[in-house]
Short mmCIF file of C-alpha atoms in Angstrom, two decimals:
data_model
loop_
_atom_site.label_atom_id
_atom_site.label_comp_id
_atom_site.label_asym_id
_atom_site.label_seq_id
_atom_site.Cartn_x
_atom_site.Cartn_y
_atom_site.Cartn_z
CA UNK A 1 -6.08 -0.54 -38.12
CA UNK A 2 -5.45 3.41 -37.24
CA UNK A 3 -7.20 4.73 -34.33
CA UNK A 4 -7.41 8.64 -33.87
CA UNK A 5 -7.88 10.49 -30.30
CA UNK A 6 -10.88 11.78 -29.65
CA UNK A 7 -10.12 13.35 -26.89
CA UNK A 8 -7.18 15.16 -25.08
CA UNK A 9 -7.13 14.92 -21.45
CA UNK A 10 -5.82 18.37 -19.51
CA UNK A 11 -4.05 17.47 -16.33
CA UNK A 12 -1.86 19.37 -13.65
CA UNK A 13 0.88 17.41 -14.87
CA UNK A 14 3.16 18.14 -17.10
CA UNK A 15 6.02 15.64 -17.03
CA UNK A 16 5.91 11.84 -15.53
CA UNK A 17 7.60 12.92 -12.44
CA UNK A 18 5.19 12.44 -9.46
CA UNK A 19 2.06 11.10 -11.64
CA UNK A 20 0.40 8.32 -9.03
CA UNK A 21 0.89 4.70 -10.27
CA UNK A 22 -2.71 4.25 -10.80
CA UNK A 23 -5.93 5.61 -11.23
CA UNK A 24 -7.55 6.40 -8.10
CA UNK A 25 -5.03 6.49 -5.91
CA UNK A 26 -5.68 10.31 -5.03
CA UNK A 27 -9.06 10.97 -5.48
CA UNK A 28 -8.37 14.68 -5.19
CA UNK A 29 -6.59 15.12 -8.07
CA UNK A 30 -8.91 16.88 -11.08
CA UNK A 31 -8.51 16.85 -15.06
CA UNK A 32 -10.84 17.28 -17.22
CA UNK A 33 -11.45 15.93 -20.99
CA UNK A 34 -11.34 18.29 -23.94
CA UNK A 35 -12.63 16.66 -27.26
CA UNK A 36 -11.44 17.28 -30.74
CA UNK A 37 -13.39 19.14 -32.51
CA UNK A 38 -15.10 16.65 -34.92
CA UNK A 39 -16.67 14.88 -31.41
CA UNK A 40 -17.85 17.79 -29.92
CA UNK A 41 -21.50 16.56 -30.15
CA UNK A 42 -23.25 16.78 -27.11
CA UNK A 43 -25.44 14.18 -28.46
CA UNK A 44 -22.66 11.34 -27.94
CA UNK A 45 -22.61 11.86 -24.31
CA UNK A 46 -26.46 11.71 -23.88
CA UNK A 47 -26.69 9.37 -20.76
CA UNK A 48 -23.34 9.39 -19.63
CA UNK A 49 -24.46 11.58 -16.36
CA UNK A 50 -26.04 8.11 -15.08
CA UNK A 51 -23.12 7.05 -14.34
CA UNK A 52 -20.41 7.76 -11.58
CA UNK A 53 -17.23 6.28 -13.15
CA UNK A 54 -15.59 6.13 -16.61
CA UNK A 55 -12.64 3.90 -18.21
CA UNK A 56 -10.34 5.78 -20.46
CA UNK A 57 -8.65 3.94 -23.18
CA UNK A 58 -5.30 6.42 -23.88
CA UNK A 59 -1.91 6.74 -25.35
CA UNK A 60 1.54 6.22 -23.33
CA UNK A 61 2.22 9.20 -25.97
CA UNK A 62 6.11 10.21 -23.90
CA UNK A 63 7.32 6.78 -23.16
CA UNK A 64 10.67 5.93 -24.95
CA UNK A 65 10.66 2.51 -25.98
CA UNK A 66 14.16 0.94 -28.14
CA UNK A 67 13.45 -2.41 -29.41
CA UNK A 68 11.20 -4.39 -27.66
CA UNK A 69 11.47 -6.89 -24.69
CA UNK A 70 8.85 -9.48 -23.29
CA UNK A 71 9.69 -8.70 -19.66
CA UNK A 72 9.81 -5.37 -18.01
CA UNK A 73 10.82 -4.24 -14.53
CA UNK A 74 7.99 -2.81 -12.24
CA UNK A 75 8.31 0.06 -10.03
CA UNK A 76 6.37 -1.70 -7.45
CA UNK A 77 9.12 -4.46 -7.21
CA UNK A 78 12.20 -1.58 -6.21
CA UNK A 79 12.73 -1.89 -10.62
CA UNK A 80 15.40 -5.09 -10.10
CA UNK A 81 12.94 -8.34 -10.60
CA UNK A 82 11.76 -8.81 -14.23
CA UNK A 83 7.81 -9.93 -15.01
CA UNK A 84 6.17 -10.45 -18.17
CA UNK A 85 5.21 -7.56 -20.23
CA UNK A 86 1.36 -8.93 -20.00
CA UNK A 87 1.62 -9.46 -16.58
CA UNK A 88 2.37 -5.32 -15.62
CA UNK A 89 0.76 -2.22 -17.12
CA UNK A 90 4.38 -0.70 -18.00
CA UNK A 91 4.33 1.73 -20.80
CA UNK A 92 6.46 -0.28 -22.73
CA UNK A 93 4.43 -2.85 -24.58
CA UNK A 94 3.59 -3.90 -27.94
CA UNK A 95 0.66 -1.51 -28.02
CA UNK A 96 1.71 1.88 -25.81
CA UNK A 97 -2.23 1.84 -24.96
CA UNK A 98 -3.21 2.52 -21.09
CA UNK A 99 -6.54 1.59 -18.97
CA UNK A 100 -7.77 3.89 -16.13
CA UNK A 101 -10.70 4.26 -14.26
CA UNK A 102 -12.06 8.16 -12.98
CA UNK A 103 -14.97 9.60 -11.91
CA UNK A 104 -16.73 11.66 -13.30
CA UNK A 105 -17.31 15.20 -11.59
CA UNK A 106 -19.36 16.65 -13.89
CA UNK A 107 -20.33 17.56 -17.74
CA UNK A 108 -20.69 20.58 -18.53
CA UNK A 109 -21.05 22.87 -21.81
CA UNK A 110 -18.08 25.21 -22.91
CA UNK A 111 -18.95 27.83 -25.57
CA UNK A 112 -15.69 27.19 -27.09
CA UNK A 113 -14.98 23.72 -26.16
CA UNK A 114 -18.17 21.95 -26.45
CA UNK A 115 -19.21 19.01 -24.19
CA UNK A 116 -16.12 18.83 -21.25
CA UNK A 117 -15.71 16.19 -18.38
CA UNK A 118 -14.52 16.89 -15.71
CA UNK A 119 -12.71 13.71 -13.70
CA UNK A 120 -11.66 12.87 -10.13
CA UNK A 121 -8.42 10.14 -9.77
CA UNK A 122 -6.69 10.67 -12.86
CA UNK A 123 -3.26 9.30 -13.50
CA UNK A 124 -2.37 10.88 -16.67
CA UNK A 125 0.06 13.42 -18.48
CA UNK A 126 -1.05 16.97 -19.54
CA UNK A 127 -1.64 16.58 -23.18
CA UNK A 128 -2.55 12.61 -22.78
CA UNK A 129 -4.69 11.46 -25.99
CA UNK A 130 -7.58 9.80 -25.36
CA UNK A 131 -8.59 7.27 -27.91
CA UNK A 132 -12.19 5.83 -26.31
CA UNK A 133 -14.18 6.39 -23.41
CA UNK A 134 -16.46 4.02 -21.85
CA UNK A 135 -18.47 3.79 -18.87
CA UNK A 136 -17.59 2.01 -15.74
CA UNK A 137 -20.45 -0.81 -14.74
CA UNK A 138 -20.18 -1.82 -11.43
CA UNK A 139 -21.96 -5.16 -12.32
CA UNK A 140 -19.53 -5.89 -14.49
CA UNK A 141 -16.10 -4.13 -13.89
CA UNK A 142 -16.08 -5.12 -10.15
CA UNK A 143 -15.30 -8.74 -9.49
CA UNK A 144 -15.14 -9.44 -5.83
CA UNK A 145 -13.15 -12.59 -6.29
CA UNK A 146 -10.52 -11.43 -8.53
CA UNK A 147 -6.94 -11.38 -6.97
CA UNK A 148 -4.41 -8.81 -7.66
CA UNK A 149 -0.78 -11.11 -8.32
CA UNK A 150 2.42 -8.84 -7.24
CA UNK A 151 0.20 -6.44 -6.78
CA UNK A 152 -2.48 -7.47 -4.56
CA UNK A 153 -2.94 -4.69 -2.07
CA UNK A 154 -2.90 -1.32 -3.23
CA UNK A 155 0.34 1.14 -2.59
CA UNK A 156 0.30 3.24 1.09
CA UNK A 157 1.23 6.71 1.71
CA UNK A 158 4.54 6.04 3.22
CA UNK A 159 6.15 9.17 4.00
CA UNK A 160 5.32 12.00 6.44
CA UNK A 161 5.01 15.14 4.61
CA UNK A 162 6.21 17.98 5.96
CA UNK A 163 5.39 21.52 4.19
CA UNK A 164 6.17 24.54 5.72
CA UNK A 165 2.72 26.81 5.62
CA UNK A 166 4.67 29.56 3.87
CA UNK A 167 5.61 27.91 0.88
CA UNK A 168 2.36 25.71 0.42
CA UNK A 169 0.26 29.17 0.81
CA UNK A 170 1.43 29.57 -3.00
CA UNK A 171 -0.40 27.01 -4.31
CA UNK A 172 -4.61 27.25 -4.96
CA UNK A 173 -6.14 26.15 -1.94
CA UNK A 174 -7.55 22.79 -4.00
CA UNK A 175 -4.75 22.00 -4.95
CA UNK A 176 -2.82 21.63 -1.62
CA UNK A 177 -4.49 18.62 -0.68
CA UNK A 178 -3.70 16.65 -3.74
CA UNK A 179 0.13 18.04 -3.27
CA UNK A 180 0.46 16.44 -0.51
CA UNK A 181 -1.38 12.94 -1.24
CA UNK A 182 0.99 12.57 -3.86
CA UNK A 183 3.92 13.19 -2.09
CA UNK A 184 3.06 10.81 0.58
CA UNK A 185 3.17 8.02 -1.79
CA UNK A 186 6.63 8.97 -2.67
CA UNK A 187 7.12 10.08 -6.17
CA UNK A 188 10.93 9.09 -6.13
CA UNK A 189 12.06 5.81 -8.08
CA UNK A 190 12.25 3.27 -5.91
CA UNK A 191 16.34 3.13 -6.36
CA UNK A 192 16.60 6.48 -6.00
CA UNK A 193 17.42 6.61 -1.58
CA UNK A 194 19.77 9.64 -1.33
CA UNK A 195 18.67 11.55 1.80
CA UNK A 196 20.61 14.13 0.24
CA UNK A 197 18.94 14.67 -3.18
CA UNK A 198 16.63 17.65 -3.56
CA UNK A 199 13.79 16.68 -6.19
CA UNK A 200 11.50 18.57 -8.47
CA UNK A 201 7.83 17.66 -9.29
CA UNK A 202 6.03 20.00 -11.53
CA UNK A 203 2.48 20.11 -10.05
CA UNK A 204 -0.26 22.48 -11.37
CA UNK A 205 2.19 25.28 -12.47
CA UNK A 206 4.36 25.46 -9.54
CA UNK A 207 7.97 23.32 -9.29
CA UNK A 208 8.02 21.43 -5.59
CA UNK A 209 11.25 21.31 -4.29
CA UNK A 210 11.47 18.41 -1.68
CA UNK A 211 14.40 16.05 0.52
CA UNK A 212 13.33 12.70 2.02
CA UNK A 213 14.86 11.11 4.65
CA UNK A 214 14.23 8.47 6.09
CA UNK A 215 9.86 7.97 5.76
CA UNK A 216 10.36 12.11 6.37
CA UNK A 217 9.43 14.18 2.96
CA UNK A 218 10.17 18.06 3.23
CA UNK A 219 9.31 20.52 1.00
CA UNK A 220 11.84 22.89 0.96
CA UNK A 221 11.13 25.62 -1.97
CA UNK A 222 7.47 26.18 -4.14
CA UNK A 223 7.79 28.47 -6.99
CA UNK A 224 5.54 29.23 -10.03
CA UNK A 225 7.00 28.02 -13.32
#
């Protein structure tokens, strides 16, 4: 079977570095969903505004995978205890396919463009294909019962962000927020400690400069790329 993308998603993210875990885990970070041109039809969206959430079925399309391995090592476990492939949502799997669920902002019409959605919660690369879309029934989706495994309770913000007014000013005043949501969740691999180490996350055009020590994040330098 060969499956196309119908979609490309457009994010403020344009390497893995700093991209939250999940979907939904900061709800003010925006994207939006730019067909190709053959499903431009306004037509196959008819309805969709009924609805408050959508599951996108995408491509890990920048993981490297060499060889393949039934057991992975999760982030959320500090990246030393090995799972089951099936029992994770790592990149690396038979199929690089990945499941999130956004909501929707709004549709609207672009004269070049066509039929564009416009999402809330993303977790996804710049330039992620998107090979389905579906929408999110509560009925459904939501099972009240369900337990989580390893993963039962969702991540916290850990770290106290610090960000000097200054060097945050540079950034569009919607995007601020979402800066510093993402920072509190700590973007740094989990075996990566050194209280020493100045990091780079490339957020929505700018590079974010930033030390963390101890549950203390600073950002030290914002510049446009």
């Amino acid at each position: 079977m060969t499956i196309h993308p119908i979609a490309h998603i457009r994010s403020d993210f344009p390497t893995k570095f700093g991209i939250p875990r999940q979907s939904g885990m900061v709800d003010e970070l925006t994207a939006t969903l730019v067909f190709e041109p053959q499903y431009r039809n306004t037509d196959a969206l008819r309805g969709l505004d009924g609805f408050s959430h959508l599951w996108l079925i995408w491509g890990f399309s920048v993981a490297e995978q060499t060889g393949r391995s039934p057991t992975v090592r999760p982030p959320r476990l500090g990246g030393n205890a090995r799972l089951g492939v099936f029992a994770t949502r790592s990149p690396f799997r038979p199929n690089p396919l990945g499941l999130s669920a956004v909501a929707i902002e709004e549709i609207t019409e672009d004269p070049a463009l066509g039929p564009v959605i416009h999402v809330r919660g993303a977790d996804l690369l710049d330039g992620t294909p998107i090979y389905d879309i579906k929408p999110y029934l509560p009925y459904a989706n939501r099972v009240a019962e369900a337990t989580g495994g390893f993963a039962e309770a969702p991540p916290q913000a850990t770290l106290e962000v610090r960000a000097p007014d200054e060097l945050t000013a540079l950034l569009p005043p919607e995007k601020r927020k979402a800066l510093k949501a993402i920072l509190a969740l700590d973007p740094r691999p989990p075996y990566q400690q050194d209280a020493n180490r100045v990091y780079g996350l490339q957020f929505a055009g700018f590079e974010i400069r930033f030390r963390v020590a101890g549950e203390v994040l600073t950002v030290v330098e914002v510049y446009k790329l």
